[in-house]
Backbone as numpy.savetxt, mean C-alpha at the origin, in Angstrom:
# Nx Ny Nz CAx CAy CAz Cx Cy Cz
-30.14 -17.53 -46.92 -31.32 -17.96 -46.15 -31.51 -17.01 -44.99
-32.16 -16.87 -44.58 -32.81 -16.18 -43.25 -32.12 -16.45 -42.11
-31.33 -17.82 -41.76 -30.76 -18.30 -40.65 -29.38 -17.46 -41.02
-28.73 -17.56 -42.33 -27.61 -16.98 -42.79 -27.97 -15.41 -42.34
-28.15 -14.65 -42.74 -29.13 -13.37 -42.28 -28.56 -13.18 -40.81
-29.21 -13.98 -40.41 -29.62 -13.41 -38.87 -28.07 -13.59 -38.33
-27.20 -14.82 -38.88 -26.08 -15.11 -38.22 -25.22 -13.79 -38.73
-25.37 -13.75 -39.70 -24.02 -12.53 -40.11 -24.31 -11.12 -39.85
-25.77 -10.50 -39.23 -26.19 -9.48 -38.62 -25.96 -9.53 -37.18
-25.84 -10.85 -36.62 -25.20 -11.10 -35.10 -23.67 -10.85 -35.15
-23.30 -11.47 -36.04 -21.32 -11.25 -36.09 -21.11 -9.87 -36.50
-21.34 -9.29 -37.21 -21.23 -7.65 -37.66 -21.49 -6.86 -36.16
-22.44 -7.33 -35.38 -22.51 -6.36 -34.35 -21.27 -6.69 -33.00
-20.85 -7.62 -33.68 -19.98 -8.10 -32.16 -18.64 -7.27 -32.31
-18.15 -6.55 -31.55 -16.90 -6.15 -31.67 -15.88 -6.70 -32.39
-14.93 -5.94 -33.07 -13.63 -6.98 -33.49 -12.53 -6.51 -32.35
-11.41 -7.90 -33.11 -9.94 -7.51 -31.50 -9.58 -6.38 -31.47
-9.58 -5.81 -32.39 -9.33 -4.34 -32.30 -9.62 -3.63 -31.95
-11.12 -3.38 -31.56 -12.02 -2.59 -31.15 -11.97 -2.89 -29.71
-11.61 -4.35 -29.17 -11.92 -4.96 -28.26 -10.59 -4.14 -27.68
-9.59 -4.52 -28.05 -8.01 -4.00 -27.54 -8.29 -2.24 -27.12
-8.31 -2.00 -28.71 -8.36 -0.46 -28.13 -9.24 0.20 -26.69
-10.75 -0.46 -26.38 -11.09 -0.25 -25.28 -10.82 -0.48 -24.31
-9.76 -1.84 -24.59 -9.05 -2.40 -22.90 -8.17 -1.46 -22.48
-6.96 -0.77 -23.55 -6.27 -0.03 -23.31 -6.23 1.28 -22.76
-7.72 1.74 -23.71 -8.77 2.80 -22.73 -9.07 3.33 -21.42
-9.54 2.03 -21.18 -10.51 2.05 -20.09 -9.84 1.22 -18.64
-9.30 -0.01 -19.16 -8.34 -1.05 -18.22 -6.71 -0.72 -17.60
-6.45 0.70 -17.53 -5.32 0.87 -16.99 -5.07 -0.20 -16.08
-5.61 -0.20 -14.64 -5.93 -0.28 -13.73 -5.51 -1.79 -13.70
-6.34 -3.17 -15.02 -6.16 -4.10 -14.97 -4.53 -4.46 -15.72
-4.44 -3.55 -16.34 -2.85 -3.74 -17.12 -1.86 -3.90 -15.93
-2.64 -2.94 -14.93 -1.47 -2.45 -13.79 -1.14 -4.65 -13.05
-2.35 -4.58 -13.02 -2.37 -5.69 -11.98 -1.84 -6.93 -12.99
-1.66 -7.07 -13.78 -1.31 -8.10 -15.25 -0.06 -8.06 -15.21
0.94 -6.38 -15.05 1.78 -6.12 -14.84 2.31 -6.74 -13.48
1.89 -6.45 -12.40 2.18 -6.76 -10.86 2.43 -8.26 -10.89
1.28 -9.33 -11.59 1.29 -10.53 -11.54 2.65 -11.27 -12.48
2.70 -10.66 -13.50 4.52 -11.15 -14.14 5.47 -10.45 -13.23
5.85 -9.45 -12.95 6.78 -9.58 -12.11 6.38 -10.13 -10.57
5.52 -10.87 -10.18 5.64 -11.98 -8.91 6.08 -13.31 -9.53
5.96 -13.39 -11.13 6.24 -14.52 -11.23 7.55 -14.93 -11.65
8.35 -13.72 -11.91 9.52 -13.55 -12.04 10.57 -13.14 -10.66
9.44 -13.41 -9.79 10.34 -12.92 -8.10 10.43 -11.83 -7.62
10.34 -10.87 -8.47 10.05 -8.96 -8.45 8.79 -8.79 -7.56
9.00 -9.06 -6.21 6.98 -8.61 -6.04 6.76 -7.29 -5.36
8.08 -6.28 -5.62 7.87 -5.19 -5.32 6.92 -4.28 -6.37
6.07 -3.57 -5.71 5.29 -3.10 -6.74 5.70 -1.43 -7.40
6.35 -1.53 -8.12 6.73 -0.33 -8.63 6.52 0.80 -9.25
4.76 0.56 -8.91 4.09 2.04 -9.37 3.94 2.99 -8.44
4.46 2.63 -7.22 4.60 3.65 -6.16 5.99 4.15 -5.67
6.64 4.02 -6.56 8.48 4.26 -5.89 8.33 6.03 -5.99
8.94 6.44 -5.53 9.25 8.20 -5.82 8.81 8.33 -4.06
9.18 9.84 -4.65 8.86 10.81 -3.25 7.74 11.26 -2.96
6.83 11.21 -1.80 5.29 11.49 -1.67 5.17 12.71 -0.89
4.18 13.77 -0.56 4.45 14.37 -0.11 2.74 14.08 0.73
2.57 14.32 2.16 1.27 14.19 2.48 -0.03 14.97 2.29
-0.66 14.61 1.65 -2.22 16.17 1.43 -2.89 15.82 3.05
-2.45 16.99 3.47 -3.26 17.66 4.75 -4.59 17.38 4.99
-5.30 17.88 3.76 -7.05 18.20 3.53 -7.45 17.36 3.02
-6.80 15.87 2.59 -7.29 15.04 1.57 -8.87 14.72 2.33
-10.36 14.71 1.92 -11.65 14.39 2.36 -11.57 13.11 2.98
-10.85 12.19 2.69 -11.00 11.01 2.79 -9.87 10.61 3.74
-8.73 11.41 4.22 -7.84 11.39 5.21 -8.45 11.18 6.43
-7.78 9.92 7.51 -8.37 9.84 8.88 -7.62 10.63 9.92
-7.26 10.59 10.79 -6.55 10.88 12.37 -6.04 10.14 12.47
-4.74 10.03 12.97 -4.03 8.78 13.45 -4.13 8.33 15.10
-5.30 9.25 15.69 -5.39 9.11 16.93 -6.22 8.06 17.57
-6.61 7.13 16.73 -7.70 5.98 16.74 -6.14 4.91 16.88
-5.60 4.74 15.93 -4.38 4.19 16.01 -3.35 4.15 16.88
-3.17 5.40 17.27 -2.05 5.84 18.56 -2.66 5.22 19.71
-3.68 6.08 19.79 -4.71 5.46 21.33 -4.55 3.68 21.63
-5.06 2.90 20.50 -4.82 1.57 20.57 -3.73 1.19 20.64
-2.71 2.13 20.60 -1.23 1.71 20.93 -0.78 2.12 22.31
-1.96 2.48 23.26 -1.19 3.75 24.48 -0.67 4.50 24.53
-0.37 5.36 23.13 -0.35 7.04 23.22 -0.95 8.05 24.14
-0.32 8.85 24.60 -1.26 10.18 25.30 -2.02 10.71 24.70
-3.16 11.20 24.83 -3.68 12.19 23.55 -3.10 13.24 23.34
-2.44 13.86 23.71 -1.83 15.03 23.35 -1.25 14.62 22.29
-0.67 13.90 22.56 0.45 13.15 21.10 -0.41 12.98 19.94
-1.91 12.67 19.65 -2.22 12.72 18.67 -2.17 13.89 17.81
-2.66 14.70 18.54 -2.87 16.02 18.31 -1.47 16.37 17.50
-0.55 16.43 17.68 0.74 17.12 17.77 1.24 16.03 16.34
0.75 15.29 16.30 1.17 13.95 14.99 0.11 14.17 13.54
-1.00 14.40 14.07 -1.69 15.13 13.24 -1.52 16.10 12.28
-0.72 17.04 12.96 -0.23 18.11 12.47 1.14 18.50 11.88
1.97 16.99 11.92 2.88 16.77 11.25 2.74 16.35 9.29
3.43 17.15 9.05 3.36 16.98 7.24 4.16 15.39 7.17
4.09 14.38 6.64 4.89 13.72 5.87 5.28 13.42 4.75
6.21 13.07 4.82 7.20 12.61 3.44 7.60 11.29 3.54
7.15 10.37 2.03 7.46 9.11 2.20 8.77 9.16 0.71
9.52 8.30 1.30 10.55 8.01 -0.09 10.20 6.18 -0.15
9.74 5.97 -1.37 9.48 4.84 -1.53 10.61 4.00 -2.54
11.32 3.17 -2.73 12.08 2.17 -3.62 11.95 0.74 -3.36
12.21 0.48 -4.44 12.30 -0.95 -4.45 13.34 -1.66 -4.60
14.14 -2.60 -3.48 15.87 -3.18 -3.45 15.96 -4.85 -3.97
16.92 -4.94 -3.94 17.29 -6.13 -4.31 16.78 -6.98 -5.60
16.45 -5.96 -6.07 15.90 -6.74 -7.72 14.53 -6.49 -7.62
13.91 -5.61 -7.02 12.17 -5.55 -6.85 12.06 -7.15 -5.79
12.98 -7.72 -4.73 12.35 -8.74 -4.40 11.89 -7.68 -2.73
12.89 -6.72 -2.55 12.35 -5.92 -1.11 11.71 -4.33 -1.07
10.96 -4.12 -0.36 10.22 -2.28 -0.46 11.08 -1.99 0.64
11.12 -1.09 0.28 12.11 0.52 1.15 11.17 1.52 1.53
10.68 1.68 2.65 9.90 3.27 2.53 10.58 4.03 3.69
10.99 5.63 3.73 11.69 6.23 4.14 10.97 7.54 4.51
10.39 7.35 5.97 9.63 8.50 6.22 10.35 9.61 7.05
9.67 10.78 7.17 10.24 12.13 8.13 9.16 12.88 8.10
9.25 14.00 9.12 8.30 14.92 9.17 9.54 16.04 9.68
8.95 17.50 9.76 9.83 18.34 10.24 10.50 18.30 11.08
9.68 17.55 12.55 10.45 17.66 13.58 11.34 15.86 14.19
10.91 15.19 13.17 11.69 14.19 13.38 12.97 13.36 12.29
13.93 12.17 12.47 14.38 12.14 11.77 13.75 11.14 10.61
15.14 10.59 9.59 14.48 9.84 8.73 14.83 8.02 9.58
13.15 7.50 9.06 12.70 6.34 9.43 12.53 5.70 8.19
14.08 4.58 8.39 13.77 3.88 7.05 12.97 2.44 7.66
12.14 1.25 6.35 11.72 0.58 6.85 12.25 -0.15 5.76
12.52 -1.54 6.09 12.62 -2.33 4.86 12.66 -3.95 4.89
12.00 -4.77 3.97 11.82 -5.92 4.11 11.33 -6.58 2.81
11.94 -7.50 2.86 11.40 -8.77 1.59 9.96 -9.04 1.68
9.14 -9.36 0.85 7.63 -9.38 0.32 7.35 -10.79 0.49
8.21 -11.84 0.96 7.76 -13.13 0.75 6.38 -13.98 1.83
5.70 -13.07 2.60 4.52 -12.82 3.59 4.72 -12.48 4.60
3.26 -12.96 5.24 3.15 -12.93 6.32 4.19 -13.63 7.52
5.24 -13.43 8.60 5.74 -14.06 9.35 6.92 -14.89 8.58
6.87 -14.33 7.39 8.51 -15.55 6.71 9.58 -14.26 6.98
10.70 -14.73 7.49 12.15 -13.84 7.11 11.60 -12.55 7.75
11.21 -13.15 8.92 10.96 -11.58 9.62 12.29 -11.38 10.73
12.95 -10.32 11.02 13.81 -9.51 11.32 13.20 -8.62 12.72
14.05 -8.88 13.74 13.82 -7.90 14.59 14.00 -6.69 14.52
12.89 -5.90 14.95 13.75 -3.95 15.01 12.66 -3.45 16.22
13.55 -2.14 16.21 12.83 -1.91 17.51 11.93 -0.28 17.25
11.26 -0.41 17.55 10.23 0.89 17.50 11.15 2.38 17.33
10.53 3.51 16.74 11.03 4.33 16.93 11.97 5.28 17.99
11.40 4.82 18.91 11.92 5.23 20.22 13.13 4.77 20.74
12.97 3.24 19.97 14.18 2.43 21.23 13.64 1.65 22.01
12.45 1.87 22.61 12.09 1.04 23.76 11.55 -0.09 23.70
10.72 -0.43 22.69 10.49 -1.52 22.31 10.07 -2.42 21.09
10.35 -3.63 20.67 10.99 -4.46 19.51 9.69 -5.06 18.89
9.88 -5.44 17.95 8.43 -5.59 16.93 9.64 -6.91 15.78
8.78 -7.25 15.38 9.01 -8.71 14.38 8.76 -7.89 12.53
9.31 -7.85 11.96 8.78 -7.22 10.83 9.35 -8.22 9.31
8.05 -8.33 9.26 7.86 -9.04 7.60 7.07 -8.10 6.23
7.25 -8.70 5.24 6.62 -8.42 4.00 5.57 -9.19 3.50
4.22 -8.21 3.00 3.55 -9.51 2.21 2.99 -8.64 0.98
2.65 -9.66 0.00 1.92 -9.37 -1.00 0.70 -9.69 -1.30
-0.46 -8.52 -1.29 -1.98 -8.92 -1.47 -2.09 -9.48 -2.57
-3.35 -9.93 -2.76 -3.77 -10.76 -4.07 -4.02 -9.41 -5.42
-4.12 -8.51 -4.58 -4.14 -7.29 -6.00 -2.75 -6.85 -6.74
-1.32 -7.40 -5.47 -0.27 -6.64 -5.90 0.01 -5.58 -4.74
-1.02 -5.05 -3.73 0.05 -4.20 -2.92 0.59 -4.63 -1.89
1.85 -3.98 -2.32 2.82 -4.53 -0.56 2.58 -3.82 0.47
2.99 -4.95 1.29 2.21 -4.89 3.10 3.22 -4.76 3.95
4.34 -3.94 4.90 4.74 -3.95 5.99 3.86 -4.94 6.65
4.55 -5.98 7.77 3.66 -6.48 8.73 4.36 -6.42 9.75
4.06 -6.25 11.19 4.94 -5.54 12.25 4.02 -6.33 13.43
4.52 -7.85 13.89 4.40 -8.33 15.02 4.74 -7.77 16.40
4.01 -7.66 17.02 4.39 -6.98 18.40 4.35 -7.45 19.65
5.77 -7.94 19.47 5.74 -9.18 20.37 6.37 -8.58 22.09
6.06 -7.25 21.93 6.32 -6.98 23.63 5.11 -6.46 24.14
4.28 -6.45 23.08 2.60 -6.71 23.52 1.48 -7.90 24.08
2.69 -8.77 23.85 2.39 -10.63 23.68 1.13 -11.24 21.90
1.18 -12.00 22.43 0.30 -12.53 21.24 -1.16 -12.78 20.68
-1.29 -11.81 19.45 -2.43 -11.54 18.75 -1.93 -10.01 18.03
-0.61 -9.27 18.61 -0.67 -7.89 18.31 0.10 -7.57 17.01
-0.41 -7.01 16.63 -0.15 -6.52 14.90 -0.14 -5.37 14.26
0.23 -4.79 13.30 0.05 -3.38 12.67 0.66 -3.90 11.54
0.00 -3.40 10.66 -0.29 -3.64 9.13 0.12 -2.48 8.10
0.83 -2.07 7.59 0.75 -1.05 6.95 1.23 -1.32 5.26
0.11 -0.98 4.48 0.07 -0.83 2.92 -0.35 0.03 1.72
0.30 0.49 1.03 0.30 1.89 -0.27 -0.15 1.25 -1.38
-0.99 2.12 -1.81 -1.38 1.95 -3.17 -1.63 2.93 -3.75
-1.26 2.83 -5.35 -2.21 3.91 -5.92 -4.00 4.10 -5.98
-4.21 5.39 -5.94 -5.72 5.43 -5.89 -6.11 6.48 -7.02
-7.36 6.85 -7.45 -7.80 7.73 -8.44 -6.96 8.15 -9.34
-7.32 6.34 -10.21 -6.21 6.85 -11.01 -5.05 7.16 -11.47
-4.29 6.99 -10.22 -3.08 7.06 -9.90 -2.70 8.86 -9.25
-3.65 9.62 -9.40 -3.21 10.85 -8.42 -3.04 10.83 -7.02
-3.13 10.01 -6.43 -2.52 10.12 -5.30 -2.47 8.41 -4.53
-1.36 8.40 -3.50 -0.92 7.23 -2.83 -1.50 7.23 -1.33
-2.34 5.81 -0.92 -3.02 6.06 0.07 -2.31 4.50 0.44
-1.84 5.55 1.78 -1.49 4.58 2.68 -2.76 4.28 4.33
-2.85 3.12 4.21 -3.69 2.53 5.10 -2.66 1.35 6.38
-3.28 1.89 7.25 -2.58 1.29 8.44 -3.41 0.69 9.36
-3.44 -0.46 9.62 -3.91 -1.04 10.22 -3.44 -1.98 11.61
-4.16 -1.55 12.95 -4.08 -2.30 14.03 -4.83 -3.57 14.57
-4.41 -4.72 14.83 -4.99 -5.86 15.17 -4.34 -5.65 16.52
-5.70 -6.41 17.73 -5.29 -6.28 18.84 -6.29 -7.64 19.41
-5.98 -8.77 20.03 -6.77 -9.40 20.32 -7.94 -9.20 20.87
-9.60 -9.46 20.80 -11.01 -9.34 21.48 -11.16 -7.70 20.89
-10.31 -7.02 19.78 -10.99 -5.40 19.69 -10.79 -5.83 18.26
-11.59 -4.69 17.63 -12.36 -4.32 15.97 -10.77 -3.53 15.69
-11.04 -4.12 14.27 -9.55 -3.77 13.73 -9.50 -1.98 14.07
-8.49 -1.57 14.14 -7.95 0.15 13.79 -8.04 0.01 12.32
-8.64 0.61 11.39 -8.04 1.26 10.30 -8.23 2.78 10.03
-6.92 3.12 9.22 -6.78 4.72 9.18 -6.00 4.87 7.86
-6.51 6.04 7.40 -6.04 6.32 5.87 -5.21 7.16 5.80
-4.42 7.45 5.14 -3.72 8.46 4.80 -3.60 8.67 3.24
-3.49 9.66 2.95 -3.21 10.30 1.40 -1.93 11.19 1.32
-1.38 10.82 0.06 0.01 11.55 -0.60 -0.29 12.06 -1.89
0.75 13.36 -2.69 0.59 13.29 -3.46 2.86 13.35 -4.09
2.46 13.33 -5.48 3.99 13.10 -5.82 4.68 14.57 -5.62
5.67 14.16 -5.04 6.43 15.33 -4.27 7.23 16.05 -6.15
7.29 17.53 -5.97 7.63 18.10 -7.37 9.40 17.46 -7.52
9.66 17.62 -8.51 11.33 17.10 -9.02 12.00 18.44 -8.58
């Protein structure tokens, strides 16, 4: 019949699973990644482990900010931006305790290595005192996990008093060629700081 017709010229055009699969696999890296991220949170792993290795910083990346928007809101000199700017970094990224904590392990030429490390279980849980690079003063530091899967340093700053924050989180970007770390300052009555940074994978 004609109704028969029309129905089995509608089903012929609809994709089969196969067709359907092969394009997810295609095209959906990206969502595999996050499918991936979501079983291991549900297995307690919420370290995200497409960013572990050694990074090395791209200088020229277009989309790279200044960290002097950031410093400044921290009471840096400006000179100091300048001079931080122009530092190369290197991040060593792992994941401890069973993928439940991130490790990131930075340096630049003229300084030493700055490890950071903390459990993913959020905002303000199982946070740990440490004290700033310098020594001089102490910050609250927790782990969290976004709703996409990337992990978050969170760094209370409690000799600033209360509202003060810095945020810092990696992800892969384009594709996975390079790791952009974004850092972010909260400061009570001011517009967030955000500032980008770009890596690429340091050679073996």
């Amino acid at each position: 019949s004609a109704t028969t017709t029309t129905t089995t010229a509608m089903s012929s055009s609809l994709p089969s699973f196969s067709d359907f699969s092969s394009k997810f696999s295609e095209k959906s890296l990206d969502a595999k990644d996050a499918v991936k991220r979501l079983a291991n949170l549900l297995q307690g792993k919420r370290c995200d482990a497409s960013v572990i290795g050694k990074w090395k910083q791209v200088m020229n990346h277009p989309r790279s900010d200044s960290l002097c928007p950031l410093l400044s809101g921290l009471g840096a000199p400006t000179f100091v931006c300048g001079i931080v700017d122009k530092l190369q970094t290197t991040l060593t990224i792992s994941c401890e305790n069973d993928g439940k904590n991130l490790r990131v392990i930075d340096k630049t030429l003229i300084t030493k290595e700055n490890v950071t490390e903390s459990s993913l279980e959020g905002f303000g849980k199982s946070e740990k005192r440490c004290k700033t690079k310098g020594g001089r003063k102490e910050y609250m530091l927790s782990g969290n996990v976004k709703m996409d899967g990337t992990n978050q340093f969170v760094c209370r700053l409690i000799t600033r008093g209360d509202g003060w924050w810095t945020i810092s989180e990696r992800c892969l970007v384009e594709d996975g060629k390079y790791l952009r770390e974004r850092n972010i300052l909260k400061a009570p009555g001011k517009k967030d700081v955000v500032v980008d940074r770009y890596f690429e994978r340091a050679p073996k």
